[in-house]
Amino acid sequence: MNTAQFNTEIRSEKIEKASFTWQTPSNIALVKYWGKSNPQIPKNASISFTLNNCHTITTIDFSKKETTAEFELFFEGKAKEEFKPKIAAFFKRVQAYCPYIFEYHMTINSENSFPHSSGIASSASGLSAIAMCLMSLEQALNPLLTAVFIKKKASFLARLGSGSASRSIEGPLVVWGNHPEIAGSSDAYGVQFPYKVHSVFENYQDAILLVDKGEKQVSSTIGHNLMHAHPYAENRFTQANENLAELSKILQEGNIKAFVNLVESEALTLHAMMLTSTPYFILMKPNTLEIIQKIWEYRAAKNSAICFTLDAGANVHVLYPASEKEAVNHFIENELAVYCQKKQYIYDSVGLGAKKR
């Protein structure tokens, strides 16, 4: 893996103060990665839909250091000391590639478009937004940097904070992890799906049903680490890469029934790995299963292309083509919302990645 390309070049500009704001989205993996090695290298390739409405907006104010404090962090207007250790660890990891940031005091202001307690993982959107702000400073210091390089390095940096964050820089479909059938793919950063996607998958819809807004009893980091000694790990890594090759064909050919089967199987396999790890754990809730059953019944009755996927949690992502939007939204509001905590859900759709504000 060539990381030398991301070393900082000699800078041609001197900047005392600067401020940059980026909006970056969350994403939902269709083929999951579960298991990694240091430094944040996936055991298998993954592919995700970039979302549009669920995003983080982050502003970083940079000023030449006049204090020993390296950064301050505010989330939705309030100082968040409990968030700082993770960000400090991230800055330490990227130091070799962004040494210039330690010449500045950073004031970070961040907010989500979705409630922080909603159970939607915000590490992907949050860390990718920070990475884009860092790259805006690097571009200001070295105006010769190209837009292509900036996105690639931002994805590389974001990955060092959260693996899935590497998939939030671009859209609508992003692959992270080296795969022989995906041109340009890399373990170091995410790349846009390089092939023409069938029109049926354009403007795809994702309704996020908030089954449980509480903190997970097992963090994703712990879950990933349990794959090191998992009895089925190697078979799972092989399966995921085979599924990605199959999904690549599905996306190009427009085989929506095959899409439904593969995406749901991937979601259930992810949770099966949790059920069979040592120690084992369950992140799904009873209402997660109720929603899945209702989706299956609706799909059979209506000959629908609706399907579900799951992240490492209890919430359900309901995926469906734009042509079914009105009917499926009615189904969600009238039959599925009752299984959500306080009947809360978020309508989203596929998006295009990071936006400068």
CSV table of C-alpha atoms in Angstrom, one decimal:
chain,number,residue,atom,x,y,z
A,1,MET,CA,0.0,0.0,0.0
A,2,ASN,CA,1.6,3.2,-1.2
A,3,THR,CA,1.1,5.9,1.6
A,4,ALA,CA,4.1,8.0,0.5
A,5,GLN,CA,1.9,9.8,-2.0
A,6,PHE,CA,0.1,11.4,0.9
A,7,ASN,CA,3.2,12.9,2.5
A,8,THR,CA,2.9,16.7,2.7
A,9,GLU,CA,4.8,18.5,-0.1
A,10,ILE,CA,6.8,21.7,0.5
A,11,ARG,CA,4.3,24.5,1.0
A,12,SER,CA,4.4,27.7,-0.9
A,13,GLU,CA,2.0,29.8,1.2
A,14,LYS,CA,2.1,31.1,4.8
A,15,ILE,CA,-1.2,31.4,6.6
A,16,GLU,CA,-1.8,32.9,10.0
A,17,LYS,CA,-5.5,32.3,10.2
A,18,ALA,CA,-8.0,30.3,8.2
A,19,SER,CA,-11.5,28.9,8.6
A,20,PHE,CA,-13.2,26.1,6.6
A,21,THR,CA,-16.6,24.5,6.7
A,22,TRP,CA,-17.6,21.2,5.2
A,23,GLN,CA,-20.8,19.1,5.1
A,24,THR,CA,-20.2,15.4,4.7
A,25,PRO,CA,-22.7,12.6,4.8
A,26,SER,CA,-23.1,9.3,6.5
A,27,ASN,CA,-23.2,6.2,4.4
A,28,ILE,CA,-24.8,2.7,4.6
A,29,ALA,CA,-22.8,-0.3,3.5
A,30,LEU,CA,-24.4,-2.8,1.1
A,31,VAL,CA,-21.5,-5.3,1.4
A,32,LYS,CA,-20.2,-5.0,4.9
A,33,TYR,CA,-16.7,-5.0,6.3
A,34,TRP,CA,-16.4,-6.5,9.8
A,35,GLY,CA,-12.8,-7.2,10.9
A,36,LYS,CA,-9.7,-5.1,10.3
A,37,SER,CA,-6.0,-4.9,11.1
A,38,ASN,CA,-3.8,-1.9,12.0
A,39,PRO,CA,-3.8,0.8,10.8
A,40,GLN,CA,-7.5,0.6,9.9
A,41,ILE,CA,-7.0,-1.9,7.1
A,42,PRO,CA,-10.2,-3.8,6.1
A,43,LYS,CA,-10.1,-7.6,6.0
A,44,ASN,CA,-12.5,-7.5,3.0
A,45,ALA,CA,-13.6,-4.8,0.5
A,46,SER,CA,-17.0,-3.1,1.1
A,47,ILE,CA,-19.3,-0.9,-0.9
A,48,SER,CA,-21.8,1.7,0.4
A,49,PHE,CA,-24.5,4.1,-0.7
A,50,THR,CA,-23.6,7.6,0.2
A,51,LEU,CA,-26.5,9.3,2.0
A,52,ASN,CA,-27.8,12.8,1.5
A,53,ASN,CA,-29.9,14.0,4.4
A,54,CYS,CA,-27.9,12.5,7.3
A,55,HIS,CA,-24.8,14.6,7.4
A,56,THR,CA,-22.4,16.5,9.7
A,57,ILE,CA,-21.4,20.1,9.2
A,58,THR,CA,-18.0,21.0,10.7
A,59,THR,CA,-16.1,24.2,10.8
A,60,ILE,CA,-12.5,24.4,11.9
A,61,ASP,CA,-10.9,27.7,12.7
A,62,PHE,CA,-7.1,27.5,12.4
A,63,SER,CA,-4.8,30.1,14.0
A,64,LYS,CA,-1.1,30.0,14.5
A,65,LYS,CA,-0.4,28.7,18.0
A,66,GLU,CA,-0.3,31.1,20.9
A,67,THR,CA,-1.4,28.4,23.4
A,68,THR,CA,-0.3,24.9,24.3
A,69,ALA,CA,-3.8,23.5,23.7
A,70,GLU,CA,-3.9,21.9,20.2
A,71,PHE,CA,-7.7,22.0,19.8
A,72,GLU,CA,-11.0,22.8,21.3
A,73,LEU,CA,-14.1,20.9,20.4
A,74,PHE,CA,-17.7,22.0,20.4
A,75,PHE,CA,-20.7,19.9,19.3
A,76,GLU,CA,-23.9,21.7,18.6
A,77,GLY,CA,-22.7,24.7,20.5
A,78,LYS,CA,-21.5,23.0,23.6
A,79,ALA,CA,-17.9,22.0,24.6
A,80,LYS,CA,-17.6,18.2,24.5
A,81,GLU,CA,-14.6,17.0,26.5
A,82,GLU,CA,-15.8,13.4,26.2
A,83,PHE,CA,-15.4,13.5,22.4
A,84,LYS,CA,-11.8,14.8,22.5
A,85,PRO,CA,-9.8,11.6,23.1
A,86,LYS,CA,-11.1,10.1,19.9
A,87,ILE,CA,-10.2,13.2,17.9
A,88,ALA,CA,-6.8,13.5,19.6
A,89,ALA,CA,-6.1,9.9,18.6
A,90,PHE,CA,-7.1,10.7,15.1
A,91,PHE,CA,-4.8,13.8,14.9
A,92,LYS,CA,-1.9,11.6,16.2
A,93,ARG,CA,-2.5,9.0,13.5
A,94,VAL,CA,-2.5,11.6,10.7
A,95,GLN,CA,0.5,13.6,12.0
A,96,ALA,CA,2.9,12.0,9.6
A,97,TYR,CA,0.8,13.0,6.7
A,98,CYS,CA,-0.4,16.4,8.0
A,99,PRO,CA,2.4,17.8,10.2
A,100,TYR,CA,1.3,21.3,9.5
A,101,ILE,CA,-1.8,21.0,11.6
A,102,PHE,CA,0.3,21.0,14.8
A,103,GLU,CA,1.4,24.6,14.0
A,104,TYR,CA,-2.1,25.7,14.5
A,105,HIS,CA,-4.6,25.9,17.3
A,106,MET,CA,-7.9,24.4,16.1
A,107,THR,CA,-11.4,25.3,17.2
A,108,ILE,CA,-13.8,22.6,15.9
A,109,ASN,CA,-17.5,23.3,15.8
A,110,SER,CA,-19.7,20.4,14.6
A,111,GLU,CA,-23.3,19.6,14.3
A,112,ASN,CA,-25.4,16.8,12.9
A,113,SER,CA,-28.5,17.0,10.7
A,114,PHE,CA,-29.8,14.0,12.8
A,115,PRO,CA,-30.1,13.8,16.6
A,116,HIS,CA,-26.8,12.6,18.1
A,117,SER,CA,-28.7,10.2,20.3
A,118,SER,CA,-30.6,8.7,17.3
A,119,GLY,CA,-28.5,5.6,17.1
A,120,ILE,CA,-27.1,6.6,13.7
A,121,ALA,CA,-23.3,6.3,13.7
A,122,SER,CA,-21.9,9.7,13.2
A,123,SER,CA,-18.2,8.8,13.1
A,124,ALA,CA,-18.3,8.4,9.3
A,125,SER,CA,-19.8,11.8,8.7
A,126,GLY,CA,-17.9,13.5,11.5
A,127,LEU,CA,-14.4,12.3,10.8
A,128,SER,CA,-14.8,12.8,7.0
A,129,ALA,CA,-15.8,16.4,7.6
A,130,ILE,CA,-12.7,17.0,9.8
A,131,ALA,CA,-10.6,15.4,7.1
A,132,MET,CA,-12.0,17.7,4.4
A,133,CYS,CA,-11.3,20.8,6.6
A,134,LEU,CA,-7.7,19.6,7.0
A,135,MET,CA,-7.3,19.2,3.3
A,136,SER,CA,-8.8,22.7,2.7
A,137,LEU,CA,-5.9,24.0,4.9
A,138,GLU,CA,-3.4,21.9,3.0
A,139,GLN,CA,-4.7,23.3,-0.3
A,140,ALA,CA,-4.5,26.8,1.0
A,141,LEU,CA,-0.8,26.1,2.0
A,142,ASN,CA,-0.1,24.5,-1.4
A,143,PRO,CA,-2.5,25.8,-4.1
A,144,LEU,CA,-1.0,23.3,-6.7
A,145,LEU,CA,-2.9,20.4,-5.2
A,146,THR,CA,-5.6,19.0,-7.5
A,147,ALA,CA,-9.2,18.3,-6.6
A,148,VAL,CA,-8.7,14.6,-7.3
A,149,PHE,CA,-5.7,14.4,-4.9
A,150,ILE,CA,-7.6,16.3,-2.2
A,151,LYS,CA,-10.5,13.9,-2.2
A,152,LYS,CA,-8.2,10.9,-2.3
A,153,LYS,CA,-6.1,12.1,0.6
A,154,ALA,CA,-9.2,13.2,2.6
A,155,SER,CA,-10.6,9.7,2.3
A,156,PHE,CA,-7.2,8.3,3.3
A,157,LEU,CA,-7.1,10.5,6.4
A,158,ALA,CA,-10.7,9.9,7.3
A,159,ARG,CA,-10.0,6.1,7.2
A,160,LEU,CA,-7.4,6.5,9.9
A,161,GLY,CA,-10.2,7.8,12.2
A,162,SER,CA,-13.0,5.6,11.2
A,163,GLY,CA,-12.9,3.0,8.4
A,164,SER,CA,-16.4,3.7,7.1
A,165,ALA,CA,-15.5,7.5,7.0
A,166,SER,CA,-13.3,6.7,4.0
A,167,ARG,CA,-16.6,6.1,2.1
A,168,SER,CA,-18.2,9.5,2.9
A,169,ILE,CA,-16.1,11.8,0.8
A,170,GLU,CA,-17.7,10.9,-2.5
A,171,GLY,CA,-20.9,9.2,-3.9
A,172,PRO,CA,-23.3,7.8,-4.8
A,173,LEU,CA,-21.6,4.4,-4.5
A,174,VAL,CA,-18.1,4.0,-2.9
A,175,VAL,CA,-15.9,1.0,-2.6
A,176,TRP,CA,-13.3,0.7,0.1
A,177,GLY,CA,-10.8,-2.1,0.1
A,178,ASN,CA,-8.6,-3.7,-2.5
A,179,HIS,CA,-10.7,-5.9,-4.9
A,180,PRO,CA,-9.5,-7.4,-8.1
A,181,GLU,CA,-12.7,-6.7,-10.0
A,182,ILE,CA,-13.0,-3.0,-8.9
A,183,ALA,CA,-10.6,-0.8,-10.9
A,184,GLY,CA,-8.6,1.5,-8.7
A,185,SER,CA,-9.8,0.1,-5.4
A,186,SER,CA,-7.5,0.3,-2.4
A,187,ASP,CA,-7.3,-0.6,1.2
A,188,ALA,CA,-6.0,3.0,1.8
A,189,TYR,CA,-9.0,5.0,0.7
A,190,GLY,CA,-12.4,4.8,-0.8
A,191,VAL,CA,-13.1,5.1,-4.6
A,192,GLN,CA,-16.3,5.8,-6.5
A,193,PHE,CA,-17.8,2.7,-8.0
A,194,PRO,CA,-16.1,2.9,-11.4
A,195,TYR,CA,-18.8,1.4,-13.7
A,196,LYS,CA,-22.0,2.7,-15.1
A,197,VAL,CA,-24.9,1.9,-12.8
A,198,HIS,CA,-28.3,0.9,-14.1
A,199,SER,CA,-31.0,3.6,-13.9
A,200,VAL,CA,-33.1,1.6,-11.5
A,201,PHE,CA,-30.6,2.3,-8.8
A,202,GLU,CA,-30.5,6.1,-9.4
A,203,ASN,CA,-31.9,8.3,-6.6
A,204,TYR,CA,-32.4,5.2,-4.4
A,205,GLN,CA,-34.3,5.8,-1.2
A,206,ASP,CA,-33.2,4.9,2.3
A,207,ALA,CA,-35.6,5.3,5.2
A,208,ILE,CA,-33.8,4.9,8.6
A,209,LEU,CA,-36.1,3.4,11.2
A,210,LEU,CA,-34.9,4.4,14.7
A,211,VAL,CA,-35.6,1.2,16.7
A,212,ASP,CA,-33.2,2.0,19.5
A,213,LYS,CA,-31.6,5.3,20.2
A,214,GLY,CA,-29.5,4.1,23.1
A,215,GLU,CA,-25.8,3.5,23.2
A,216,LYS,CA,-24.8,0.1,21.9
A,217,GLN,CA,-23.7,-2.3,24.6
A,218,VAL,CA,-20.8,-3.4,22.4
A,219,SER,CA,-18.9,-0.9,20.3
A,220,SER,CA,-18.0,-1.5,16.7
A,221,THR,CA,-14.3,-1.3,17.6
A,222,ILE,CA,-14.7,-4.2,20.0
A,223,GLY,CA,-16.8,-6.1,17.5
A,224,HIS,CA,-14.1,-5.7,14.8
A,225,ASN,CA,-11.5,-7.0,17.2
A,226,LEU,CA,-13.5,-10.1,18.0
A,227,MET,CA,-13.0,-11.2,14.3
A,228,HIS,CA,-9.3,-11.9,15.0
A,229,ALA,CA,-10.2,-15.2,16.7
A,230,HIS,CA,-13.5,-15.8,15.1
A,231,PRO,CA,-13.9,-19.4,13.8
A,232,TYR,CA,-15.7,-18.3,10.7
A,233,ALA,CA,-13.7,-15.1,9.9
A,234,GLU,CA,-11.8,-16.3,6.9
A,235,ASN,CA,-14.8,-17.7,5.2
A,236,ARG,CA,-16.7,-14.5,5.9
A,237,PHE,CA,-13.9,-12.4,4.3
A,238,THR,CA,-14.0,-14.6,1.2
A,239,GLN,CA,-17.8,-14.4,1.1
A,240,ALA,CA,-17.8,-10.6,1.3
A,241,ASN,CA,-15.4,-10.2,-1.6
A,242,GLU,CA,-17.4,-12.7,-3.7
A,243,ASN,CA,-20.6,-10.8,-2.8
A,244,LEU,CA,-19.0,-7.5,-3.9
A,245,ALA,CA,-18.1,-9.0,-7.3
A,246,GLU,CA,-21.6,-10.2,-7.7
A,247,LEU,CA,-23.1,-6.9,-6.6
A,248,SER,CA,-20.9,-5.1,-9.1
A,249,LYS,CA,-22.7,-7.1,-11.9
A,250,ILE,CA,-26.1,-6.5,-10.3
A,251,LEU,CA,-25.6,-2.7,-10.1
A,252,GLN,CA,-24.6,-2.6,-13.8
A,253,GLU,CA,-27.3,-5.0,-15.1
A,254,GLY,CA,-30.2,-3.7,-12.9
A,255,ASN,CA,-31.2,-7.0,-11.5
A,256,ILE,CA,-33.1,-5.6,-8.5
A,257,LYS,CA,-34.4,-9.0,-7.2
A,258,ALA,CA,-30.8,-10.2,-6.9
A,259,PHE,CA,-29.9,-6.9,-5.2
A,260,VAL,CA,-32.6,-7.5,-2.6
A,261,ASN,CA,-31.4,-11.0,-1.8
A,262,LEU,CA,-27.7,-10.1,-1.6
A,263,VAL,CA,-28.2,-6.9,0.5
A,264,GLU,CA,-30.4,-8.6,3.0
A,265,SER,CA,-28.1,-11.6,3.2
A,266,GLU,CA,-25.2,-9.3,3.9
A,267,ALA,CA,-27.0,-7.6,6.7
A,268,LEU,CA,-28.0,-10.8,8.4
A,269,THR,CA,-24.5,-12.3,7.9
A,270,LEU,CA,-23.0,-9.3,9.7
A,271,HIS,CA,-25.2,-9.9,12.7
A,272,ALA,CA,-24.5,-13.7,12.5
A,273,MET,CA,-20.8,-12.9,13.0
A,274,MET,CA,-21.8,-11.1,16.2
A,275,LEU,CA,-23.9,-14.0,17.4
A,276,THR,CA,-21.1,-16.5,16.8
A,277,SER,CA,-18.1,-14.5,18.2
A,278,THR,CA,-16.6,-15.1,21.6
A,279,PRO,CA,-17.9,-13.4,23.6
A,280,TYR,CA,-21.2,-13.4,21.6
A,281,PHE,CA,-23.5,-10.4,21.5
A,282,ILE,CA,-26.8,-9.3,20.0
A,283,LEU,CA,-27.4,-5.8,18.7
A,284,MET,CA,-30.8,-6.4,17.1
A,285,LYS,CA,-33.9,-5.7,19.2
A,286,PRO,CA,-37.3,-7.5,19.1
A,287,ASN,CA,-38.7,-4.6,17.0
A,288,THR,CA,-35.8,-5.0,14.5
A,289,LEU,CA,-37.1,-8.5,13.8
A,290,GLU,CA,-40.7,-7.3,13.7
A,291,ILE,CA,-39.8,-4.7,11.0
A,292,ILE,CA,-37.9,-7.3,9.0
A,293,GLN,CA,-40.9,-9.7,9.0
A,294,LYS,CA,-43.3,-6.8,8.0
A,295,ILE,CA,-40.9,-5.9,5.1
A,296,TRP,CA,-40.9,-9.5,3.9
A,297,GLU,CA,-44.7,-9.7,4.0
A,298,TYR,CA,-45.1,-6.4,2.2
A,299,ARG,CA,-42.7,-7.4,-0.5
A,300,ALA,CA,-44.5,-10.7,-1.2
A,301,ALA,CA,-47.9,-9.1,-1.2
A,302,LYS,CA,-47.1,-6.1,-3.3
A,303,ASN,CA,-44.4,-7.6,-5.6
A,304,SER,CA,-42.2,-4.8,-4.3
A,305,ALA,CA,-38.4,-4.3,-4.5
A,306,ILE,CA,-38.3,-3.0,-0.9
A,307,CYS,CA,-35.5,-4.5,1.2
A,308,PHE,CA,-33.7,-3.9,4.4
A,309,THR,CA,-30.1,-3.6,5.6
A,310,LEU,CA,-28.6,-3.2,9.0
A,311,ASP,CA,-25.6,-1.4,10.4
A,312,ALA,CA,-23.9,-2.6,13.6
A,313,GLY,CA,-27.0,-1.7,15.7
A,314,ALA,CA,-30.7,-2.2,16.0
A,315,ASN,CA,-31.9,0.4,13.5
A,316,VAL,CA,-33.3,-0.7,10.1
A,317,HIS,CA,-32.4,0.9,6.8
A,318,VAL,CA,-35.3,0.4,4.4
A,319,LEU,CA,-34.0,0.6,0.8
A,320,TYR,CA,-36.3,1.0,-2.2
A,321,PRO,CA,-36.3,2.5,-5.7
A,322,ALA,CA,-37.6,6.0,-6.3
A,323,SER,CA,-40.5,4.6,-8.3
A,324,GLU,CA,-41.9,3.1,-5.1
A,325,LYS,CA,-41.4,6.1,-2.9
A,326,GLU,CA,-45.0,7.1,-2.3
A,327,ALA,CA,-46.2,3.6,-1.6
A,328,VAL,CA,-43.4,2.6,0.6
A,329,ASN,CA,-43.4,5.8,2.6
A,330,HIS,CA,-47.1,5.2,3.2
A,331,PHE,CA,-46.3,1.7,4.4
A,332,ILE,CA,-43.6,3.1,6.8
A,333,GLU,CA,-45.8,5.7,8.3
A,334,ASN,CA,-48.8,3.4,8.8
A,335,GLU,CA,-47.3,0.0,9.6
A,336,LEU,CA,-43.6,0.3,10.5
A,337,ALA,CA,-43.4,3.5,12.5
A,338,VAL,CA,-45.1,1.8,15.5
A,339,TYR,CA,-42.0,-0.3,15.9
A,340,CYS,CA,-39.7,2.7,16.1
A,341,GLN,CA,-38.7,4.4,19.4
A,342,LYS,CA,-41.2,7.3,19.7
A,343,LYS,CA,-42.3,6.5,16.1
A,344,GLN,CA,-39.1,8.2,14.8
A,345,TYR,CA,-37.7,7.6,11.4
A,346,ILE,CA,-35.6,9.6,8.9
A,347,TYR,CA,-36.3,9.7,5.1
A,348,ASP,CA,-33.1,9.8,3.2
A,349,SER,CA,-31.8,9.1,-0.3
A,350,VAL,CA,-28.5,8.5,-2.1
A,351,GLY,CA,-26.2,11.5,-2.2
A,352,LEU,CA,-23.0,12.7,-3.9
A,353,GLY,CA,-20.6,13.2,-0.9
A,354,ALA,CA,-18.8,16.1,0.7
A,355,LYS,CA,-19.9,19.7,0.0
A,356,LYS,CA,-18.0,22.9,0.9
A,357,ARG,CA,-20.1,25.4,2.8
